[in-house]
């Protein structure tokens, strides 16, 4: 049978072949999709909160710490939580068996369906082996071990500026990753150090100081080196050390790009497309869109969609537009950010005629960097101005889709090439609807439009070069 796979699994138990090994082969045979299990390590102030949070957001998987899981289990009164509470109330250390049991329960939750990040666990090789056994029982394994590496002397300089949002674990730094509420000059306090998402006051850990740090670093290295060695010996696991040392030449986004690469984050194809009026953007952008199966997006269309759909960012745009004001770059970037989350953008997207300023280009770069992405291609369709002036009068457009036609160079099927072009014989090939001409598609208006186009586009091309 062509569509059937016959698999024989060695089910012979032995000293070297356990039940979990057989189960792993059975799971492989039926094509069981494994979750992405990531272990994340890093010394204090190395950026685990920042980059772990980004990985969590991009992959839509939770970042879990044993401390938080332990508290949750105790508070929720689960069977394993009760065991942990009894031990803790007696002033004893919670055993590895209980910790593994708590992790096992937690990762059954719906938010772990695609995977999870274990933050700072395991701390001993015995815990690593117990974790491996737990995962093997569901034919899973640790896929990536990511360590954020920073020289000890750099951390000692860096530690005092760290502030944390206690509820979420989000991490900030007065110098390297300040919250929006901090001006970078004042004395940092709980009044001006506020979480970007909730506006709640940030806190500093009592042991985030230069005198306590050397002891904490010594303990970290003693714990972590054997764990990394343990997983380097696993064939299916990649151990990656990312340089997390911030400097003038190495910014937070550079570190994030390396983290994204380490977890195998597939980047979408992001294309910027430019061209003067009647240069063929509608024709060739449409073809690119069709071939790559990615949408061609214009800011005007996205703005209208956002306003019509009544999204939060659309409401902001409507308020500004109703007041007769120009929509800010911040709102435009917000609208793009929302739009490219849609399913049709999963492989990438084309931004048609955007950005129009270097400030917009920088804002777009920052937006993409947040998901470890970047502009891959900038495509400009270049036509001499004098040729465009001759060409402009023959352009007709399908208003709903943006598809572009020309009486001479790209006529619709409905046009015979001889008659006077009208809305009766100039019809869209796909829908049969009447095409229209832009009011400013004429030889008198074009020189001014071309001057504006060149003034906008030359700096953008230079920016991306």
Coordinates of C-alpha atoms in Angstrom, one line a residue:
X1 CA 0.0 0.0 0.0
X2 CA 1.6 3.2 -1.2
X3 CA 0.1 5.4 1.6
X4 CA 0.9 3.0 4.5
X5 CA 4.1 2.8 6.5
X6 CA 4.9 -0.5 8.2
X7 CA 7.2 -0.1 11.2
X8 CA 8.8 -2.9 13.3
X9 CA 9.8 -1.7 16.7
X10 CA 12.3 -3.6 18.8
X11 CA 10.3 -4.3 22.0
X12 CA 12.9 -6.5 23.7
X13 CA 13.6 -5.2 27.2
X14 CA 17.2 -5.4 28.4
X15 CA 19.7 -3.6 30.6
X16 CA 20.3 -1.1 27.8
X17 CA 16.8 -0.9 26.4
X18 CA 14.0 0.2 28.8
X19 CA 10.3 0.7 28.3
X20 CA 10.8 4.4 27.7
X21 CA 13.2 3.6 24.8
X22 CA 10.5 1.4 23.2
X23 CA 7.9 4.0 23.7
X24 CA 10.1 6.6 22.1
X25 CA 10.4 4.4 19.0
X26 CA 6.6 3.8 18.9
X27 CA 5.9 7.6 19.2
X28 CA 8.4 8.2 16.3
X29 CA 6.6 5.6 14.2
X30 CA 3.2 7.2 14.6
X31 CA 4.6 10.7 13.9
X32 CA 4.0 12.1 17.4
X33 CA 4.9 15.8 17.4
X34 CA 7.3 16.6 20.2
X35 CA 6.9 19.8 22.2
X36 CA 9.8 22.3 22.2
X37 CA 11.5 21.8 25.5
X38 CA 14.2 24.5 26.3
X39 CA 16.4 24.8 29.3
X40 CA 17.7 28.3 30.0
X41 CA 20.6 29.2 32.1
X42 CA 22.4 32.4 32.9
X43 CA 24.1 34.1 35.8
X44 CA 22.4 37.0 37.7
X45 CA 21.7 40.0 35.5
X46 CA 22.6 38.1 32.3
X47 CA 19.3 39.0 30.6
X48 CA 17.3 35.8 31.2
X49 CA 14.2 37.7 32.0
X50 CA 14.5 39.8 28.9
X51 CA 15.4 37.1 26.4
X52 CA 13.5 34.3 28.0
X53 CA 10.4 36.5 27.9
X54 CA 10.9 37.2 24.2
X55 CA 11.3 33.5 23.4
X56 CA 8.2 32.8 25.5
X57 CA 6.2 35.4 23.5
X58 CA 7.5 34.4 20.1
X59 CA 7.0 30.7 20.5
X60 CA 3.9 31.1 22.6
X61 CA 5.2 28.8 25.4
X62 CA 5.6 29.7 29.1
X63 CA 8.9 30.4 30.9
X64 CA 8.7 28.4 34.1
X65 CA 10.8 28.7 37.3
X66 CA 10.8 26.0 40.0
X67 CA 10.1 28.6 42.7
X68 CA 7.0 29.9 41.0
X69 CA 5.8 26.3 40.2
X70 CA 6.3 25.3 43.8
X71 CA 4.3 28.2 45.2
X72 CA 1.5 27.6 42.7
X73 CA 1.3 23.9 43.6
X74 CA 1.2 24.7 47.3
X75 CA -1.4 27.4 46.9
X76 CA -3.6 25.3 44.6
X77 CA -3.5 22.4 47.1
X78 CA -2.7 19.7 44.6
X79 CA -1.6 16.3 45.9
X80 CA 2.1 17.0 45.1
X81 CA 1.6 20.5 46.4
X82 CA 0.5 19.1 49.8
X83 CA 3.6 16.9 49.9
X84 CA 5.8 19.9 49.2
X85 CA 4.0 22.0 51.9
X86 CA 4.5 19.3 54.5
X87 CA 8.3 19.2 53.8
X88 CA 8.6 23.0 53.7
X89 CA 6.6 23.4 57.0
X90 CA 9.0 21.1 58.6
X91 CA 11.9 23.4 57.5
X92 CA 13.3 20.8 55.2
X93 CA 14.5 21.0 51.5
X94 CA 12.0 19.8 48.9
X95 CA 13.3 16.6 47.3
X96 CA 14.1 16.2 43.6
X97 CA 11.3 13.7 43.4
X98 CA 8.7 16.3 44.5
X99 CA 10.2 19.0 42.3
X100 CA 10.0 16.7 39.2
X101 CA 6.5 15.8 40.2
X102 CA 5.5 19.5 40.3
X103 CA 7.1 20.1 36.9
X104 CA 5.3 17.0 35.5
X105 CA 1.9 18.3 36.7
X106 CA 2.6 21.9 35.5
X107 CA 3.6 21.0 31.9
X108 CA 0.3 19.1 31.4
X109 CA -1.4 22.6 31.4
X110 CA -2.8 23.9 28.1
X111 CA -0.3 26.7 27.8
X112 CA 2.5 24.1 27.6
X113 CA 0.9 22.3 24.6
X114 CA 3.6 23.6 22.2
X115 CA 6.4 23.4 24.8
X116 CA 8.0 25.2 27.7
X117 CA 11.1 26.9 29.0
X118 CA 12.6 25.7 32.3
X119 CA 14.4 28.7 33.8
X120 CA 17.5 27.7 35.8
X121 CA 16.5 24.1 36.2
X122 CA 18.0 21.5 36.6
X123 CA 20.7 22.5 39.0
X124 CA 22.3 19.1 39.4
X125 CA 23.1 16.2 37.1
X126 CA 20.8 14.0 39.2
X127 CA 18.0 16.5 38.5
X128 CA 18.9 16.5 34.8
X129 CA 18.7 12.7 34.7
X130 CA 15.3 12.7 36.5
X131 CA 14.0 15.4 34.1
X132 CA 15.2 13.3 31.1
X133 CA 13.3 10.2 32.5
X134 CA 10.2 12.3 33.0
X135 CA 10.3 13.6 29.4
X136 CA 11.1 10.1 27.9
X137 CA 7.9 8.8 29.4
X138 CA 6.0 10.9 26.8
X139 CA 8.6 10.3 24.1
X140 CA 10.1 13.8 24.6
X141 CA 13.5 15.2 25.3
X142 CA 15.3 18.5 25.9
X143 CA 15.8 20.0 22.5
X144 CA 17.8 23.1 23.4
X145 CA 20.0 24.2 26.3
X146 CA 20.6 28.0 26.1
X147 CA 23.2 29.7 28.3
X148 CA 23.6 33.4 28.4
X149 CA 27.2 34.0 29.0
X150 CA 28.7 37.2 30.6
X151 CA 32.2 37.7 32.1
X152 CA 32.0 37.9 35.9
X153 CA 33.6 41.3 36.0
X154 CA 31.0 42.7 33.6
X155 CA 28.2 41.4 35.8
X156 CA 29.7 43.0 38.9
X157 CA 29.5 46.3 37.1
X158 CA 26.0 45.6 35.8
X159 CA 24.2 44.1 38.8
X160 CA 23.2 47.3 40.6
X161 CA 21.1 48.6 37.7
X162 CA 18.7 45.6 37.6
X163 CA 15.1 46.1 38.4
X164 CA 12.4 43.3 38.2
X165 CA 8.6 43.2 37.8
X166 CA 7.9 40.7 40.6
X167 CA 4.6 39.3 39.3
X168 CA 5.8 38.5 35.7
X169 CA 9.6 38.2 36.2
X170 CA 10.2 40.8 33.4
X171 CA 13.6 42.3 33.9
X172 CA 14.9 45.9 33.3
X173 CA 18.2 47.7 33.6
X174 CA 18.7 51.4 34.2
X175 CA 21.4 51.6 31.5
X176 CA 20.9 48.7 29.1
X177 CA 17.1 48.0 29.1
X178 CA 15.3 50.9 30.9
X179 CA 11.5 50.9 31.3
X180 CA 9.7 53.6 29.4
X181 CA 9.0 55.4 32.7
X182 CA 12.7 56.1 33.4
X183 CA 14.4 59.2 31.9
X184 CA 17.9 57.7 32.2
X185 CA 19.2 60.5 34.4
X186 CA 17.3 60.6 37.6
X187 CA 18.0 58.5 40.7
X188 CA 16.1 55.2 39.9
X189 CA 13.2 54.6 42.4
X190 CA 10.0 52.6 42.7
X191 CA 8.2 55.7 41.5
X192 CA 10.0 56.2 38.2
X193 CA 10.9 52.5 37.5
X194 CA 7.6 51.1 36.3
X195 CA 6.7 47.9 34.3
X196 CA 6.1 48.8 30.6
X197 CA 3.0 46.5 30.4
X198 CA 1.2 47.0 33.7
X199 CA 2.6 50.3 35.0
X200 CA 3.3 48.6 38.4
X201 CA 6.4 49.5 40.4
X202 CA 9.5 47.5 39.8
X203 CA 11.7 46.1 42.7
X204 CA 15.3 45.2 43.2
X205 CA 16.4 41.9 44.7
X206 CA 18.1 42.3 48.1
X207 CA 21.1 40.3 46.9
X208 CA 21.5 42.3 43.7
X209 CA 24.7 44.1 45.0
X210 CA 28.4 43.9 44.4
X211 CA 29.3 42.4 47.7
X212 CA 26.9 39.4 47.4
X213 CA 27.5 38.7 43.7
X214 CA 30.9 36.9 43.8
X215 CA 29.4 34.1 46.0
X216 CA 26.3 33.8 43.8
X217 CA 28.5 33.6 40.6
X218 CA 30.7 30.9 42.2
X219 CA 27.6 28.8 43.0
X220 CA 26.2 29.4 39.5
X221 CA 29.3 28.2 37.7
X222 CA 29.6 25.1 40.0
X223 CA 26.0 24.1 39.2
X224 CA 25.9 24.9 35.5
X225 CA 29.1 23.6 34.0
X226 CA 28.2 19.9 34.8
X227 CA 24.6 20.4 33.4
X228 CA 26.0 21.8 30.1
X229 CA 28.4 18.9 29.9
X230 CA 25.5 16.4 30.6
X231 CA 23.4 17.7 27.7
X232 CA 26.4 18.1 25.3
X233 CA 26.4 14.3 25.4
X234 CA 22.8 14.0 24.2
X235 CA 22.6 13.4 20.4
X236 CA 19.2 15.1 20.0
X237 CA 20.0 18.2 22.1
X238 CA 21.8 21.4 21.0
X239 CA 23.7 23.3 23.7
X240 CA 24.3 26.9 22.8
X241 CA 26.2 29.6 24.7
X242 CA 25.2 33.1 23.7
X243 CA 27.4 36.0 24.4
X244 CA 25.1 38.2 26.5
X245 CA 27.7 40.9 27.3
X246 CA 26.3 44.3 26.5
X247 CA 28.7 46.9 25.0
X248 CA 28.8 49.9 22.6
X249 CA 29.0 47.5 19.7
X250 CA 26.7 44.7 21.1
X251 CA 23.1 45.7 21.9
X252 CA 20.1 43.8 23.4
X253 CA 18.8 43.2 19.8
X254 CA 22.1 41.5 18.8
X255 CA 21.9 39.2 21.7
X256 CA 18.2 38.4 21.0
X257 CA 19.1 37.7 17.3
X258 CA 21.6 35.0 18.5
X259 CA 19.0 33.6 21.0
X260 CA 16.5 33.4 18.2
X261 CA 19.0 31.6 16.0
X262 CA 19.8 29.1 18.8
X263 CA 16.1 28.1 19.1
X264 CA 15.8 27.6 15.4
X265 CA 13.3 30.5 14.9
X266 CA 12.3 30.6 11.3
X267 CA 12.2 34.1 10.0
X268 CA 9.4 35.3 7.7
X269 CA 10.2 36.9 4.3
X270 CA 9.8 40.6 4.8
X271 CA 10.0 42.6 1.6
X272 CA 9.8 46.4 1.1
X273 CA 8.7 47.5 -2.3
X274 CA 9.1 50.9 -3.8
X275 CA 8.4 52.4 -7.2
X276 CA 7.2 55.7 -8.6
X277 CA 3.7 56.1 -10.0
X278 CA 3.1 53.7 -12.9
X279 CA 6.3 51.8 -12.4
X280 CA 4.6 48.4 -12.2
X281 CA 4.3 47.9 -8.4
X282 CA 0.8 46.7 -8.7
X283 CA 1.7 44.2 -11.5
X284 CA 5.0 42.8 -10.1
X285 CA 4.1 43.1 -6.4
X286 CA 1.0 41.1 -7.2
X287 CA 3.0 38.4 -8.9
X288 CA 5.5 38.2 -6.0
X289 CA 2.5 38.0 -3.6
X290 CA 1.0 35.1 -5.6
X291 CA 4.3 33.2 -6.1
X292 CA 5.4 33.5 -2.4
X293 CA 1.9 33.2 -1.1
X294 CA 2.3 36.3 1.0
X295 CA 0.1 39.5 1.1
X296 CA 1.1 42.8 -0.4
X297 CA 0.1 45.4 2.2
X298 CA -0.3 49.2 1.9
X299 CA -0.6 51.4 4.9
X300 CA -3.7 53.1 3.5
X301 CA -5.6 49.8 3.2
X302 CA -4.4 48.6 6.6
X303 CA -5.5 51.9 8.2
X304 CA -8.9 51.6 6.7
X305 CA -9.2 47.9 7.8
X306 CA -8.2 48.7 11.4
X307 CA -10.7 51.6 11.7
X308 CA -13.5 49.5 10.1
X309 CA -12.8 46.5 12.4
X310 CA -12.8 48.7 15.5
X311 CA -9.6 47.3 17.0
X312 CA -7.9 49.2 19.9
X313 CA -5.3 50.7 17.6
X314 CA -8.0 51.3 14.9
X315 CA -10.0 53.4 17.4
X316 CA -6.9 55.5 18.2
X317 CA -6.4 56.1 14.5
X318 CA -10.1 57.1 14.0
X319 CA -9.9 59.6 16.9
X320 CA -6.9 61.3 15.3
X321 CA -8.4 61.2 11.8
X322 CA -11.7 62.6 13.0
X323 CA -9.8 65.5 14.5
X324 CA -8.3 66.2 11.1
X325 CA -4.8 65.3 12.2
X326 CA -2.1 63.1 10.7
X327 CA -1.9 59.6 12.1
X328 CA 1.4 59.3 14.0
X329 CA 4.2 56.9 13.1
X330 CA 3.5 55.1 16.4
X331 CA -0.1 54.3 15.4
X332 CA 1.0 53.3 11.9
X333 CA 3.6 50.9 13.3
X334 CA 1.0 49.6 15.7
X335 CA -1.5 48.9 12.9
X336 CA 1.3 47.1 10.9
X337 CA 2.2 45.1 14.0
X338 CA -1.4 43.9 14.4
X339 CA -1.9 43.2 10.7
X340 CA 1.2 41.0 10.2
X341 CA 0.0 38.7 13.1
X342 CA -2.7 37.4 10.7
X343 CA -2.5 33.9 9.3
X344 CA -1.9 35.1 5.8
X345 CA 1.4 36.7 7.0
X346 CA 2.7 33.4 8.4
X347 CA 5.3 33.1 5.6
X348 CA 6.0 36.8 5.3
X349 CA 4.6 40.0 3.7
X350 CA 5.3 42.8 1.3
X351 CA 5.1 46.4 2.6
X352 CA 4.1 48.5 -0.4
X353 CA 5.6 52.0 -0.3
X354 CA 6.4 51.9 3.4
X355 CA 8.4 53.2 5.2
X356 CA 8.5 56.8 3.8
X357 CA 10.9 58.3 6.3
X358 CA 14.1 57.1 8.0
X359 CA 12.3 57.5 11.4
X360 CA 9.6 55.1 10.1
X361 CA 12.3 52.7 8.9
X362 CA 14.0 52.6 12.3
X363 CA 10.6 52.1 14.0
X364 CA 9.8 49.2 11.6
X365 CA 13.3 47.7 12.3
X366 CA 12.6 47.8 16.1
X367 CA 9.2 46.2 15.6
X368 CA 10.7 43.3 13.6
X369 CA 13.6 42.9 16.0
X370 CA 11.2 42.2 18.8
X371 CA 10.4 38.9 17.0
X372 CA 13.9 38.3 15.8
X373 CA 13.0 39.4 12.3
X374 CA 14.4 41.9 9.8
X375 CA 13.8 43.3 6.4
X376 CA 15.2 40.7 4.0
X377 CA 14.7 42.5 0.6
X378 CA 14.2 46.1 -0.5
X379 CA 13.0 46.1 -4.1
X380 CA 12.7 49.4 -6.0
X381 CA 11.2 49.4 -9.5
X382 CA 13.2 52.2 -11.3
X383 CA 11.8 54.0 -14.4
X384 CA 13.2 57.2 -15.9
X385 CA 10.9 60.2 -15.1
X386 CA 10.5 61.1 -18.8
X387 CA 9.2 57.5 -19.6
X388 CA 6.7 57.7 -16.7
X389 CA 5.3 61.0 -17.9
X390 CA 4.5 59.3 -21.3
X391 CA 3.2 56.2 -19.5
X392 CA 1.0 57.6 -16.7
X393 CA -2.1 58.3 -18.7
X394 CA -2.8 54.6 -19.6
X395 CA -2.9 53.3 -16.0
X396 CA -6.2 51.9 -14.6
X397 CA -6.6 50.3 -11.2
X398 CA -9.0 47.8 -9.5
X399 CA -9.8 49.8 -6.4
X400 CA -10.7 46.9 -4.1
X401 CA -7.6 44.8 -4.7
X402 CA -5.0 47.4 -5.9
X403 CA -4.4 45.3 -9.1
X404 CA -3.0 47.6 -11.8
X405 CA -3.4 47.6 -15.5
X406 CA -2.2 49.7 -18.5
X407 CA -3.9 50.2 -21.8
X408 CA -0.6 49.6 -23.7
X409 CA 1.7 47.5 -21.4
X410 CA -0.6 45.4 -19.3
X411 CA -4.2 45.6 -20.7
X412 CA -7.1 43.7 -19.0
X413 CA -8.6 40.9 -21.1
X414 CA -11.7 43.0 -21.6
X415 CA -9.8 45.7 -23.6
X416 CA -9.3 45.3 -27.3
X417 CA -6.3 47.7 -27.4
X418 CA -7.9 50.0 -30.0
X419 CA -11.1 51.5 -28.6
X420 CA -11.2 54.5 -26.3
X421 CA -10.6 53.1 -22.7
X422 CA -13.6 53.5 -20.5
X423 CA -15.1 52.0 -17.3
X424 CA -17.2 49.8 -19.6
X425 CA -14.3 48.1 -21.4
X426 CA -11.6 48.3 -18.7
X427 CA -12.6 45.5 -16.3
X428 CA -10.7 43.6 -13.7
X429 CA -9.5 40.1 -15.0
X430 CA -10.5 38.3 -11.7
X431 CA -13.8 39.9 -10.7
X432 CA -15.0 41.6 -13.9
X433 CA -15.6 44.8 -11.9
X434 CA -15.0 48.2 -13.5
X435 CA -11.4 49.7 -13.2
X436 CA -10.8 53.3 -12.3
X437 CA -8.2 55.9 -13.0
X438 CA -6.6 58.0 -10.2
X439 CA -7.5 61.7 -10.4
X440 CA -3.8 62.6 -10.2
X441 CA -2.7 60.1 -12.9
X442 CA -2.0 62.9 -15.4
X443 CA 1.0 64.5 -17.0
X444 CA 0.6 67.9 -15.2
X445 CA 0.4 66.4 -11.7
X446 CA 3.2 63.8 -12.2
X447 CA 6.4 65.9 -11.9
X448 CA 5.5 67.0 -8.4
X449 CA 4.6 63.5 -7.4
X450 CA 7.9 62.2 -8.7
X451 CA 9.9 64.8 -6.9
X452 CA 8.2 63.8 -3.6
X453 CA 8.8 60.1 -4.3
X454 CA 12.6 60.6 -4.9
X455 CA 12.9 62.8 -1.9
X456 CA 11.3 60.1 0.3
X457 CA 12.8 57.0 -1.2
X458 CA 16.6 57.8 -1.7
X459 CA 17.2 58.1 2.1
X460 CA 15.3 54.8 2.8
X461 CA 17.4 52.9 0.2
X462 CA 20.5 54.3 1.8
X463 CA 19.3 53.3 5.3
X464 CA 18.9 49.6 4.2
X465 CA 22.1 49.5 2.2

